């Protein structure tokens, strides 16, 4: 099994295969499963992601009422055609938001790598899909590439907000998406790792401070930022820009930053935005409603 | 390495809103239910760290109870788990514990019926992945979503050999194995994660092996 990004790239180069192929072969090898089984399971995950986006784009509202329907607002805004950041980027943003709005409403999603960060990967995937026109297999491979990088982060750092802050969740998810966009766009394995490093560097230090402890504020909008960050960094890597700090060292930095974060900023709803006057007021309001119901 | 599969990263398919606080919590509850071997009539759940601070918002309570009812992470019925438990007269209590734990998302699940009980500690390590770290006072380490057998036995010569012999006979491959005991020569626990599900006939053979007191299993 590859233990870090350097080994992942090395394996891809040694066998002249893509990162997705390294991940697929490892999964088959370690778990003694056939290619059909492994590809089939990933396609089922892809279908769940498609359904979640579809549902979010129709409009959903969470139980607390804190989030919902922003994906619809974005799609309507895009229809006017004169957006500032352009169709593809906003499409990624709206589909990331759609996924997390469904998640906040306790709908069905696929964790990538977590539920709170589940919007970044599908948001980026379904937005670049229109531009790159991938085959179904390429879309499934997108998820294996994202998964390969996430695998390294999960084993060498953390993908838990309670352990490493939001940088470990949305930071990892955005970087995974970025690496996968590069492969789908025809970039090299090295360029995927550059995109991953660039994205994660720009997310370092991000704290996990959910208002009222709900995966809503600011999580939904952080996925919007994650998806757009992923695409911008992918473009940078495809342009030939490299990260001065190697990918594995960026992951190491993320881990150490997470370790030094106080617990108030690691998913306890005691610091950051959760501790603002408005954050506290919303928490009281929501907790009041919950207690009344009991 | 803690994470062994790409589907730990891209997955699980789950009911929102949190992979650690909802999906992971459901898996801890479900593992407890499966190891206990039947539906409990009561449960007292101690929550620590981030679990204790945010469990209502994340539906951690719904998810753990859903798991106790046997639901998996992608089961829509999780949303109504507390109501269902109430209808079934299952007595559920949640305790926000302030004790420090090694990992921020830890739950101690005590559960039982009128005549038997069990205590299990589960940790939700991120992305829906969990580790069971304690069972009835025995320390252990298992993932809770792989097939496994748990064997309470007497710490005697040959107890382990008799178990592995039965598994070999049925061509079951051991992926991970751990033995822990409280005292020399007393009660001990064997935890064996396997590549395949352990079927009824194997369970029967294991129950009849020497020095074995109780056998339970997890199926995937």
Tab-separated table of C-alpha atoms in Angstrom:
chain	number	residue	atom	x	y	z
A	1	UNK	CA	0.000	0.000	0.000
A	2	UNK	CA	1.277	3.508	-0.738
A	3	UNK	CA	1.988	5.366	2.477
A	4	UNK	CA	2.322	8.887	1.155
A	5	UNK	CA	1.807	10.967	-1.965
A	6	UNK	CA	5.420	10.489	-3.057
A	7	UNK	CA	4.921	6.713	-3.130
A	8	UNK	CA	1.579	7.104	-4.893
A	9	UNK	CA	3.165	9.157	-7.673
A	10	UNK	CA	6.119	6.751	-7.803
A	11	UNK	CA	3.807	3.758	-8.321
A	12	UNK	CA	1.887	5.566	-11.038
A	13	UNK	CA	5.089	6.487	-12.867
A	14	UNK	CA	6.751	3.098	-12.459
A	15	UNK	CA	3.818	1.312	-14.094
A	16	UNK	CA	2.903	4.197	-16.437
A	17	UNK	CA	-0.627	4.283	-15.077
A	18	UNK	CA	-2.934	6.975	-13.680
A	19	UNK	CA	-3.445	7.636	-9.983
A	20	UNK	CA	-6.983	6.288	-10.221
A	21	UNK	CA	-5.574	3.033	-11.617
A	22	UNK	CA	-3.089	2.730	-8.714
A	23	UNK	CA	-5.992	3.126	-6.274
A	24	UNK	CA	-8.210	0.641	-8.125
A	25	UNK	CA	-5.447	-1.994	-8.245
A	26	UNK	CA	-4.624	-1.526	-4.573
A	27	UNK	CA	-8.276	-1.896	-3.605
A	28	UNK	CA	-8.560	-5.102	-5.665
A	29	UNK	CA	-5.314	-6.452	-4.264
A	30	UNK	CA	-5.775	-5.660	-0.567
A	31	UNK	CA	-9.425	-6.650	-0.356
A	32	UNK	CA	-9.335	-9.522	-2.858
A	33	UNK	CA	-12.118	-8.055	-4.969
A	34	UNK	CA	-12.609	-8.044	-8.726
A	35	UNK	CA	-12.359	-4.903	-10.843
A	36	UNK	CA	-16.098	-5.143	-11.558
A	37	UNK	CA	-16.945	-5.203	-7.855
A	38	UNK	CA	-14.717	-2.267	-7.012
A	39	UNK	CA	-15.849	-0.163	-9.974
A	40	UNK	CA	-19.470	-1.119	-9.285
A	41	UNK	CA	-19.345	0.024	-5.664
A	42	UNK	CA	-17.809	3.339	-6.692
A	43	UNK	CA	-20.471	3.821	-9.336
A	44	UNK	CA	-23.152	3.351	-6.698
A	45	UNK	CA	-21.482	6.115	-4.691
A	46	UNK	CA	-21.486	8.277	-7.818
A	47	UNK	CA	-25.216	7.696	-8.262
A	48	UNK	CA	-25.881	8.779	-4.659
A	49	UNK	CA	-23.883	11.965	-5.336
A	50	UNK	CA	-25.900	12.667	-8.494
A	51	UNK	CA	-29.171	12.159	-6.665
A	52	UNK	CA	-28.105	14.421	-3.796
A	53	UNK	CA	-27.169	17.245	-6.190
A	54	UNK	CA	-30.414	16.820	-8.077
A	55	UNK	CA	-32.407	17.020	-4.864
A	56	UNK	CA	-30.478	20.039	-3.624
A	57	UNK	CA	-31.012	21.891	-6.890
A	58	UNK	CA	-34.755	21.453	-6.457
A	59	UNK	CA	-34.479	23.186	-3.096
A	60	UNK	CA	-34.298	21.759	0.437
A	61	UNK	CA	-34.408	23.340	3.875
A	62	UNK	CA	-32.813	21.947	7.006
A	63	UNK	CA	-34.735	21.081	10.141
A	64	UNK	CA	-33.346	24.143	11.960
A	65	UNK	CA	-34.066	26.459	9.045
A	66	UNK	CA	-30.476	27.766	9.120
A	67	UNK	CA	-29.611	26.524	5.645
A	68	UNK	CA	-31.298	25.658	2.383
A	69	UNK	CA	-32.259	26.866	-1.074
A	70	UNK	CA	-29.022	28.733	-1.780
A	71	UNK	CA	-28.154	26.255	-4.551
A	72	UNK	CA	-31.403	27.240	-6.253
A	73	UNK	CA	-30.580	30.947	-5.890
A	74	UNK	CA	-27.208	30.386	-7.533
A	75	UNK	CA	-28.635	28.421	-10.469
A	76	UNK	CA	-31.218	31.154	-11.104
A	77	UNK	CA	-28.512	33.812	-10.935
A	78	UNK	CA	-26.386	31.844	-13.407
A	79	UNK	CA	-29.266	31.702	-15.894
A	80	UNK	CA	-28.926	35.457	-16.349
A	81	UNK	CA	-25.546	34.728	-17.934
A	82	UNK	CA	-23.509	37.732	-16.819
A	83	UNK	CA	-21.943	36.324	-13.665
A	84	UNK	CA	-18.559	37.577	-12.524
A	85	UNK	CA	-16.827	34.290	-11.757
A	86	UNK	CA	-18.171	32.427	-14.771
A	87	UNK	CA	-20.457	29.484	-15.365
A	88	UNK	CA	-18.163	26.553	-14.530
A	89	UNK	CA	-16.964	27.921	-11.210
A	90	UNK	CA	-20.441	28.901	-10.052
A	91	UNK	CA	-21.815	25.589	-11.227
A	92	UNK	CA	-19.283	23.840	-8.973
A	93	UNK	CA	-20.222	26.137	-6.108
A	94	UNK	CA	-23.962	25.588	-6.521
A	95	UNK	CA	-23.604	21.804	-6.747
A	96	UNK	CA	-21.346	21.704	-3.679
A	97	UNK	CA	-23.903	23.803	-1.811
A	98	UNK	CA	-26.733	21.566	-3.083
A	99	UNK	CA	-25.009	18.481	-1.648
A	100	UNK	CA	-24.406	20.023	1.747
A	101	UNK	CA	-27.913	21.440	1.925
A	102	UNK	CA	-29.242	17.915	1.444
A	103	UNK	CA	-26.796	16.681	4.078
A	104	UNK	CA	-27.934	19.343	6.550
A	105	UNK	CA	-31.535	18.231	5.960
A	106	UNK	CA	-30.521	14.682	7.015
A	107	UNK	CA	-30.796	13.533	3.412
A	108	UNK	CA	-28.784	10.749	1.786
A	109	UNK	CA	-25.248	11.653	0.717
A	110	UNK	CA	-21.901	9.978	0.159
A	111	UNK	CA	-19.206	11.107	2.598
A	112	UNK	CA	-16.188	12.446	0.644
A	113	UNK	CA	-14.202	12.164	2.878
A	114	UNK	CA	-16.757	13.275	5.474
A	115	UNK	CA	-20.385	14.356	5.412
A	116	UNK	CA	-19.631	17.927	6.440
A	117	UNK	CA	-17.275	18.219	3.471
A	118	UNK	CA	-19.329	16.069	1.090
A	119	UNK	CA	-19.971	18.900	-1.393
A	120	UNK	CA	-16.461	19.665	-2.680
A	121	UNK	CA	-15.789	16.504	-4.690
A	122	UNK	CA	-19.193	16.159	-6.412
A	123	UNK	CA	-19.419	19.937	-6.874
A	124	UNK	CA	-16.139	20.009	-8.787
A	125	UNK	CA	-16.875	16.767	-10.646
A	126	UNK	CA	-20.305	17.692	-11.972
A	127	UNK	CA	-19.167	21.175	-12.958
A	128	UNK	CA	-16.124	20.079	-14.998
A	129	UNK	CA	-18.219	17.271	-16.477
A	130	UNK	CA	-19.946	19.726	-18.799
A	131	UNK	CA	-16.642	21.114	-20.045
A	132	UNK	CA	-14.619	17.897	-20.301
A	133	UNK	CA	-17.428	15.527	-21.382
A	134	UNK	CA	-15.972	12.486	-19.558
A	135	UNK	CA	-17.173	8.918	-20.035
A	136	UNK	CA	-18.965	7.206	-17.173
A	137	UNK	CA	-15.744	5.340	-16.402
A	138	UNK	CA	-13.778	8.575	-16.221
A	139	UNK	CA	-16.291	9.929	-13.725
A	140	UNK	CA	-15.864	6.840	-11.563
A	141	UNK	CA	-12.075	7.195	-11.878
A	142	UNK	CA	-12.376	10.795	-10.679
A	143	UNK	CA	-13.598	9.404	-7.348
A	144	UNK	CA	-10.729	6.897	-7.123
A	145	UNK	CA	-8.185	9.670	-7.704
A	146	UNK	CA	-9.829	11.835	-5.045
A	147	UNK	CA	-9.957	8.783	-2.782
A	148	UNK	CA	-6.259	7.985	-3.263
A	149	UNK	CA	-5.213	11.387	-1.942
A	150	UNK	CA	-7.793	11.263	0.849
A	151	UNK	CA	-6.418	7.854	1.806
A	152	UNK	CA	-2.984	9.391	2.398
A	153	UNK	CA	-4.405	12.269	4.440
A	154	UNK	CA	-6.569	9.971	6.578
A	155	UNK	CA	-3.603	7.711	7.384
A	156	UNK	CA	-0.949	10.406	7.881
A	157	UNK	CA	-2.974	13.277	9.303
A	158	UNK	CA	-6.724	13.338	9.926
A	159	UNK	CA	-10.029	13.829	8.150
A	160	UNK	CA	-11.911	14.603	11.351
A	161	UNK	CA	-12.967	18.138	12.262
A	162	UNK	CA	-12.990	17.169	15.925
A	163	UNK	CA	-9.348	16.167	15.601
A	164	UNK	CA	-7.928	18.606	13.054
A	165	UNK	CA	-10.447	21.381	12.418
A	166	UNK	CA	-12.193	22.206	9.135
A	167	UNK	CA	-8.866	22.158	7.273
A	168	UNK	CA	-8.932	18.373	7.828
A	169	UNK	CA	-12.405	18.090	6.324
A	170	UNK	CA	-13.155	20.787	3.727
A	171	UNK	CA	-9.406	21.363	3.261
A	172	UNK	CA	-8.841	17.685	2.469
A	173	UNK	CA	-12.001	17.408	0.357
A	174	UNK	CA	-11.143	20.451	-1.748
A	175	UNK	CA	-7.588	19.228	-2.295
A	176	UNK	CA	-8.826	15.736	-3.226
A	177	UNK	CA	-11.238	17.268	-5.740
A	178	UNK	CA	-8.475	19.415	-7.178
A	179	UNK	CA	-6.184	16.438	-7.786
A	180	UNK	CA	-9.018	14.542	-9.464
A	181	UNK	CA	-9.927	17.480	-11.739
A	182	UNK	CA	-6.321	17.545	-12.943
A	183	UNK	CA	-6.380	13.860	-13.898
A	184	UNK	CA	-9.711	14.215	-15.691
A	185	UNK	CA	-8.391	17.232	-17.588
A	186	UNK	CA	-5.425	15.188	-18.823
A	187	UNK	CA	-2.797	16.375	-16.354
A	188	UNK	CA	0.025	14.189	-15.041
A	189	UNK	CA	0.109	12.466	-11.626
A	190	UNK	CA	2.671	15.090	-10.532
A	191	UNK	CA	0.313	17.886	-11.546
A	192	UNK	CA	-2.435	16.231	-9.484
A	193	UNK	CA	-0.165	16.312	-6.450
A	194	UNK	CA	0.747	19.958	-7.112
A	195	UNK	CA	-2.946	20.864	-7.308
A	196	UNK	CA	-3.571	18.972	-4.081
A	197	UNK	CA	-0.739	20.784	-2.312
A	198	UNK	CA	-1.783	24.224	-3.586
A	199	UNK	CA	-5.397	23.721	-2.509
A	200	UNK	CA	-4.575	22.376	0.937
A	201	UNK	CA	-2.066	25.150	1.583
A	202	UNK	CA	-4.836	27.675	0.989
A	203	UNK	CA	-7.080	25.937	3.499
A	204	UNK	CA	-4.521	25.495	6.303
A	205	UNK	CA	-5.625	26.768	9.673
A	206	UNK	CA	-9.316	26.622	8.901
A	207	UNK	CA	-11.122	25.940	12.175
A	208	UNK	CA	-14.233	23.875	12.825
A	209	UNK	CA	-16.710	26.202	14.537
A	210	UNK	CA	-20.247	25.091	13.696
A	211	UNK	CA	-23.033	27.297	15.023
A	212	UNK	CA	-25.164	25.357	17.517
A	213	UNK	CA	-23.047	22.294	16.683
A	214	UNK	CA	-24.962	21.821	13.453
A	215	UNK	CA	-23.282	20.916	10.161
A	216	UNK	CA	-24.804	24.012	8.572
A	217	UNK	CA	-23.245	27.376	9.408
A	218	UNK	CA	-20.567	27.849	8.132
A	219	UNK	CA	-20.128	24.320	6.708
A	220	UNK	CA	-22.355	24.680	3.638
A	221	UNK	CA	-20.612	27.827	2.405
A	222	UNK	CA	-17.180	26.416	3.229
A	223	UNK	CA	-17.923	23.671	0.729
A	224	UNK	CA	-18.647	26.386	-1.828
A	225	UNK	CA	-15.212	27.840	-1.106
A	226	UNK	CA	-13.663	24.376	-1.219
A	227	UNK	CA	-15.105	23.519	-4.629
A	228	UNK	CA	-14.016	26.814	-6.196
A	229	UNK	CA	-10.579	26.566	-4.590
A	230	UNK	CA	-10.266	23.069	-6.090
A	231	UNK	CA	-10.922	24.254	-9.623
A	232	UNK	CA	-8.724	27.344	-9.428
A	233	UNK	CA	-5.818	25.292	-8.018
A	234	UNK	CA	-6.321	22.625	-10.698
A	235	UNK	CA	-5.995	25.328	-13.356
A	236	UNK	CA	-2.842	26.626	-11.659
A	237	UNK	CA	-1.280	23.154	-11.642
A	238	UNK	CA	-2.294	22.525	-15.256
A	239	UNK	CA	-0.615	25.820	-16.145
A	240	UNK	CA	2.601	24.352	-14.787
A	241	UNK	CA	2.695	26.085	-11.415
A	242	UNK	CA	4.224	23.975	-8.650
A	243	UNK	CA	4.030	24.127	-4.874
A	244	UNK	CA	7.296	25.135	-3.232
A	245	UNK	CA	6.377	22.945	-0.266
A	246	UNK	CA	5.975	19.281	-1.344
A	247	UNK	CA	2.553	17.696	-1.015
A	248	UNK	CA	3.435	15.318	1.843
A	249	UNK	CA	4.965	18.149	3.852
A	250	UNK	CA	1.801	20.216	3.414
A	251	UNK	CA	-0.200	17.258	4.779
A	252	UNK	CA	2.234	17.072	7.709
A	253	UNK	CA	1.786	20.772	8.365
A	254	UNK	CA	-1.992	20.361	8.323
A	255	UNK	CA	-1.715	17.585	10.897
A	256	UNK	CA	0.511	19.621	13.236
A	257	UNK	CA	-1.678	22.716	12.907
A	258	UNK	CA	-4.670	20.560	13.847
A	259	UNK	CA	-2.855	19.189	16.884
A	260	UNK	CA	-2.157	22.691	18.143
A	261	UNK	CA	-5.714	23.946	17.706
A	262	UNK	CA	-7.573	24.442	20.975
A	263	UNK	CA	-10.567	22.162	21.455
A	264	UNK	CA	-12.885	25.192	21.251
A	265	UNK	CA	-12.053	25.310	17.522
A	266	UNK	CA	-12.409	21.586	16.868
A	267	UNK	CA	-16.110	20.878	16.451
A	268	UNK	CA	-17.224	21.658	19.974
A	269	UNK	CA	-19.328	24.708	19.024
A	270	UNK	CA	-17.535	26.699	21.721
A	271	UNK	CA	-15.361	29.046	19.664
A	272	UNK	CA	-15.088	30.954	16.410
A	273	UNK	CA	-18.361	31.695	14.616
A	274	UNK	CA	-20.270	29.537	17.093
A	275	UNK	CA	-19.203	31.912	19.883
A	276	UNK	CA	-20.220	35.144	18.126
A	277	UNK	CA	-23.251	36.993	19.557
A	278	UNK	CA	-25.353	35.909	16.578
A	279	UNK	CA	-23.974	32.372	16.698
A	280	UNK	CA	-24.958	32.067	20.355
A	281	UNK	CA	-28.375	33.615	19.754
A	282	UNK	CA	-29.103	31.143	16.951
A	283	UNK	CA	-27.927	28.265	19.150
A	284	UNK	CA	-30.244	29.304	21.973
A	285	UNK	CA	-33.143	29.652	19.578
A	286	UNK	CA	-32.574	26.214	18.040
A	287	UNK	CA	-31.938	24.456	21.347
A	288	UNK	CA	-35.104	26.073	22.716
A	289	UNK	CA	-37.149	24.618	19.886
A	290	UNK	CA	-35.588	21.169	20.339
A	291	UNK	CA	-36.285	21.119	24.075
A	292	UNK	CA	-39.883	22.251	23.547
A	293	UNK	CA	-40.460	19.301	21.243
A	294	UNK	CA	-39.259	16.817	23.846
B	1	UNK	CA	-2.552	2.093	8.732
B	2	UNK	CA	-5.933	3.010	10.169
B	3	UNK	CA	-7.682	3.385	6.823
B	4	UNK	CA	-7.372	0.382	4.518
B	5	UNK	CA	-9.910	1.034	1.785
B	6	UNK	CA	-10.742	3.787	-0.677
B	7	UNK	CA	-14.352	3.312	0.381
B	8	UNK	CA	-13.461	4.585	3.853
B	9	UNK	CA	-12.676	7.850	2.068
B	10	UNK	CA	-15.286	7.928	-0.705
B	11	UNK	CA	-18.124	6.664	1.471
B	12	UNK	CA	-20.036	5.617	3.392
B	13	UNK	CA	-23.366	6.367	1.795
B	14	UNK	CA	-25.230	7.799	4.725
B	15	UNK	CA	-28.003	9.882	6.169
B	16	UNK	CA	-26.604	13.327	7.077
B	17	UNK	CA	-25.433	15.486	8.620
B	18	UNK	CA	-22.084	14.240	10.013
B	19	UNK	CA	-19.914	11.272	9.064
B	20	UNK	CA	-18.267	11.157	12.491
B	21	UNK	CA	-21.236	12.207	14.626
B	22	UNK	CA	-24.004	10.492	12.646
B	23	UNK	CA	-22.624	7.644	10.478
B	24	UNK	CA	-19.840	6.752	12.943
B	25	UNK	CA	-22.283	6.932	15.834
B	26	UNK	CA	-24.687	4.595	14.027
B	27	UNK	CA	-21.839	2.134	13.457
B	28	UNK	CA	-20.901	2.175	17.154
B	29	UNK	CA	-24.528	1.513	18.116
B	30	UNK	CA	-24.867	-1.204	15.512
B	31	UNK	CA	-21.642	-2.906	16.565
B	32	UNK	CA	-22.909	-2.920	20.157
B	33	UNK	CA	-26.202	-4.450	19.063
B	34	UNK	CA	-24.516	-7.124	16.947
B	35	UNK	CA	-21.996	-8.096	19.606
B	36	UNK	CA	-24.754	-8.221	22.223
B	37	UNK	CA	-26.567	-10.510	19.824
B	38	UNK	CA	-30.107	-9.271	20.389
B	39	UNK	CA	-32.126	-6.098	20.775
B	40	UNK	CA	-31.461	-4.460	24.143
B	41	UNK	CA	-34.365	-3.228	26.261
B	42	UNK	CA	-32.331	-0.435	27.805
B	43	UNK	CA	-29.202	1.570	27.048
B	44	UNK	CA	-27.223	4.244	28.864
B	45	UNK	CA	-24.882	6.112	26.551
B	46	UNK	CA	-22.058	8.266	27.865
B	47	UNK	CA	-20.830	10.838	25.349
B	48	UNK	CA	-17.433	12.525	25.594
B	49	UNK	CA	-15.686	15.491	23.983
B	50	UNK	CA	-17.200	16.842	20.783
B	51	UNK	CA	-19.850	14.092	20.921
B	52	UNK	CA	-21.062	15.469	24.268
B	53	UNK	CA	-21.048	19.088	23.113
B	54	UNK	CA	-22.844	18.704	19.805
B	55	UNK	CA	-24.776	15.436	19.802
B	56	UNK	CA	-28.246	16.932	19.438
B	57	UNK	CA	-27.335	19.043	16.432
B	58	UNK	CA	-25.647	16.151	14.681
B	59	UNK	CA	-28.337	13.599	15.411
B	60	UNK	CA	-25.759	11.494	17.283
B	61	UNK	CA	-28.491	10.329	19.656
B	62	UNK	CA	-30.731	9.284	16.755
B	63	UNK	CA	-27.818	7.507	15.096
B	64	UNK	CA	-26.634	5.529	18.131
B	65	UNK	CA	-30.182	4.432	18.916
B	66	UNK	CA	-30.675	3.658	15.206
B	67	UNK	CA	-27.600	1.459	15.408
B	68	UNK	CA	-28.970	-0.260	18.513
B	69	UNK	CA	-32.115	-0.962	16.497
B	70	UNK	CA	-29.903	-2.570	13.850
B	71	UNK	CA	-29.915	0.206	11.248
B	72	UNK	CA	-26.893	0.841	9.024
B	73	UNK	CA	-25.526	4.310	8.099
B	74	UNK	CA	-27.698	4.612	4.975
B	75	UNK	CA	-30.972	3.633	6.644
B	76	UNK	CA	-33.532	6.436	6.424
B	77	UNK	CA	-35.247	5.168	9.565
B	78	UNK	CA	-32.373	6.655	11.625
B	79	UNK	CA	-34.296	9.928	11.601
B	80	UNK	CA	-37.123	8.391	13.619
B	81	UNK	CA	-34.984	6.110	15.797
B	82	UNK	CA	-35.860	7.774	19.115
B	83	UNK	CA	-39.589	7.537	18.407
B	84	UNK	CA	-39.215	3.919	17.339
B	85	UNK	CA	-37.275	3.074	20.500
B	86	UNK	CA	-39.988	4.719	22.589
B	87	UNK	CA	-42.674	2.679	20.852
B	88	UNK	CA	-40.678	-0.461	21.586
B	89	UNK	CA	-40.401	0.552	25.260
B	90	UNK	CA	-36.633	0.671	24.977
B	91	UNK	CA	-35.301	2.811	27.822
B	92	UNK	CA	-32.601	5.155	26.543
B	93	UNK	CA	-30.513	7.592	28.509
B	94	UNK	CA	-27.807	9.959	27.235
B	95	UNK	CA	-25.176	11.283	29.616
B	96	UNK	CA	-22.928	14.196	28.659
B	97	UNK	CA	-19.682	13.159	30.308
B	98	UNK	CA	-16.931	15.668	30.973
B	99	UNK	CA	-14.138	13.145	31.562
B	100	UNK	CA	-11.146	13.555	29.250
B	101	UNK	CA	-10.714	10.850	26.609
B	102	UNK	CA	-7.908	10.175	24.183
B	103	UNK	CA	-10.103	10.919	21.173
B	104	UNK	CA	-12.710	13.707	21.112
B	105	UNK	CA	-15.509	11.589	19.641
B	106	UNK	CA	-15.948	8.779	22.131
B	107	UNK	CA	-19.076	6.970	23.309
B	108	UNK	CA	-19.453	4.426	26.116
B	109	UNK	CA	-22.530	2.315	25.494
B	110	UNK	CA	-23.991	0.291	28.351
B	111	UNK	CA	-26.896	-1.829	27.254
B	112	UNK	CA	-28.849	-4.843	28.263
B	113	UNK	CA	-32.054	-6.750	28.874
B	114	UNK	CA	-33.514	-7.943	32.181
B	115	UNK	CA	-31.011	-10.755	32.529
B	116	UNK	CA	-27.843	-9.676	30.715
B	117	UNK	CA	-25.841	-6.568	30.018
B	118	UNK	CA	-22.771	-5.388	28.143
B	119	UNK	CA	-20.513	-2.357	28.052
B	120	UNK	CA	-18.655	-1.162	24.974
B	121	UNK	CA	-16.529	1.863	24.132
B	122	UNK	CA	-16.474	3.132	20.553
B	123	UNK	CA	-14.480	5.931	18.986
B	124	UNK	CA	-15.493	7.713	15.790
B	125	UNK	CA	-12.178	8.561	14.160
B	126	UNK	CA	-13.397	10.459	11.099
B	127	UNK	CA	-15.194	9.962	7.797
B	128	UNK	CA	-17.600	7.455	9.354
B	129	UNK	CA	-14.858	5.058	10.404
B	130	UNK	CA	-14.967	3.749	13.953
B	131	UNK	CA	-12.869	1.731	16.342
B	132	UNK	CA	-14.213	-0.355	19.177
B	133	UNK	CA	-11.652	0.092	21.948
B	134	UNK	CA	-13.199	-1.633	24.952
B	135	UNK	CA	-15.647	-4.440	25.632
B	136	UNK	CA	-16.758	-5.347	29.160
B	137	UNK	CA	-13.563	-3.887	30.557
B	138	UNK	CA	-11.287	-5.631	28.050
B	139	UNK	CA	-9.185	-3.408	25.858
B	140	UNK	CA	-9.313	-4.211	22.181
B	141	UNK	CA	-9.091	-2.684	18.751
B	142	UNK	CA	-11.490	-3.510	15.976
B	143	UNK	CA	-13.144	-1.596	13.177
B	144	UNK	CA	-16.722	-2.648	13.778
B	145	UNK	CA	-17.546	-2.788	10.070
B	146	UNK	CA	-15.504	-5.840	9.121
B	147	UNK	CA	-16.592	-9.404	9.848
B	148	UNK	CA	-15.319	-10.439	13.249
B	149	UNK	CA	-15.807	-12.933	16.030
B	150	UNK	CA	-15.461	-12.168	19.713
B	151	UNK	CA	-14.744	-15.063	21.989
B	152	UNK	CA	-14.892	-14.993	25.768
B	153	UNK	CA	-12.704	-17.801	26.978
B	154	UNK	CA	-10.666	-19.024	29.923
B	155	UNK	CA	-7.001	-18.109	29.834
B	156	UNK	CA	-5.834	-21.747	29.488
B	157	UNK	CA	-3.334	-23.604	27.322
B	158	UNK	CA	-4.801	-24.509	23.952
B	159	UNK	CA	-7.827	-22.173	23.980
B	160	UNK	CA	-6.451	-20.053	21.156
B	161	UNK	CA	-5.150	-23.044	19.227
B	162	UNK	CA	-8.550	-24.728	19.295
B	163	UNK	CA	-10.194	-21.622	17.870
B	164	UNK	CA	-7.676	-21.061	15.074
B	165	UNK	CA	-7.843	-24.745	14.196
B	166	UNK	CA	-11.610	-24.541	13.702
B	167	UNK	CA	-11.217	-21.424	11.543
B	168	UNK	CA	-8.538	-23.139	9.447
B	169	UNK	CA	-10.767	-26.167	8.996
B	170	UNK	CA	-13.522	-23.939	7.605
B	171	UNK	CA	-10.989	-22.048	5.449
B	172	UNK	CA	-11.564	-18.705	7.129
B	173	UNK	CA	-8.684	-16.281	6.868
B	174	UNK	CA	-7.732	-14.168	9.887
B	175	UNK	CA	-7.114	-10.498	9.072
B	176	UNK	CA	-6.370	-9.271	12.592
B	177	UNK	CA	-6.317	-10.988	15.942
B	178	UNK	CA	-6.000	-9.779	19.497
B	179	UNK	CA	-6.149	-11.418	22.886
B	180	UNK	CA	-6.603	-9.590	26.153
B	181	UNK	CA	-7.218	-10.707	29.702
B	182	UNK	CA	-7.695	-9.153	33.087
B	183	UNK	CA	-5.647	-11.670	35.065
B	184	UNK	CA	-3.488	-14.713	34.356
B	185	UNK	CA	-5.644	-17.831	34.168
B	186	UNK	CA	-8.947	-15.938	34.379
B	187	UNK	CA	-11.446	-14.597	31.832
B	188	UNK	CA	-9.982	-13.540	28.516
B	189	UNK	CA	-11.258	-12.104	25.255
B	190	UNK	CA	-10.177	-13.074	21.762
B	191	UNK	CA	-11.069	-10.704	18.939
B	192	UNK	CA	-10.589	-12.039	15.444
B	193	UNK	CA	-11.321	-9.975	12.346
B	194	UNK	CA	-11.823	-12.209	9.356
B	195	UNK	CA	-11.888	-11.759	5.591
B	196	UNK	CA	-15.160	-13.673	5.264
B	197	UNK	CA	-18.356	-13.712	7.303
B	198	UNK	CA	-18.393	-16.462	9.906
B	199	UNK	CA	-21.395	-18.696	9.255
B	200	UNK	CA	-23.682	-20.516	11.719
B	201	UNK	CA	-21.977	-23.903	11.455
B	202	UNK	CA	-18.613	-22.369	12.354
B	203	UNK	CA	-20.172	-20.557	15.297
B	204	UNK	CA	-21.571	-23.869	16.534
B	205	UNK	CA	-18.147	-25.518	16.354
B	206	UNK	CA	-16.549	-22.601	18.166
B	207	UNK	CA	-19.110	-22.710	20.971
B	208	UNK	CA	-18.248	-26.349	21.610
B	209	UNK	CA	-14.476	-25.857	21.658
B	210	UNK	CA	-12.685	-26.317	24.969
B	211	UNK	CA	-12.299	-23.366	27.388
B	212	UNK	CA	-14.750	-21.248	25.343
B	213	UNK	CA	-17.510	-19.475	27.288
B	214	UNK	CA	-19.311	-17.268	24.804
B	215	UNK	CA	-19.015	-16.470	21.120
B	216	UNK	CA	-20.500	-13.535	19.270
B	217	UNK	CA	-19.927	-12.191	15.794
B	218	UNK	CA	-20.137	-9.231	13.485
B	219	UNK	CA	-21.204	-9.784	9.885
B	220	UNK	CA	-20.438	-7.342	7.091
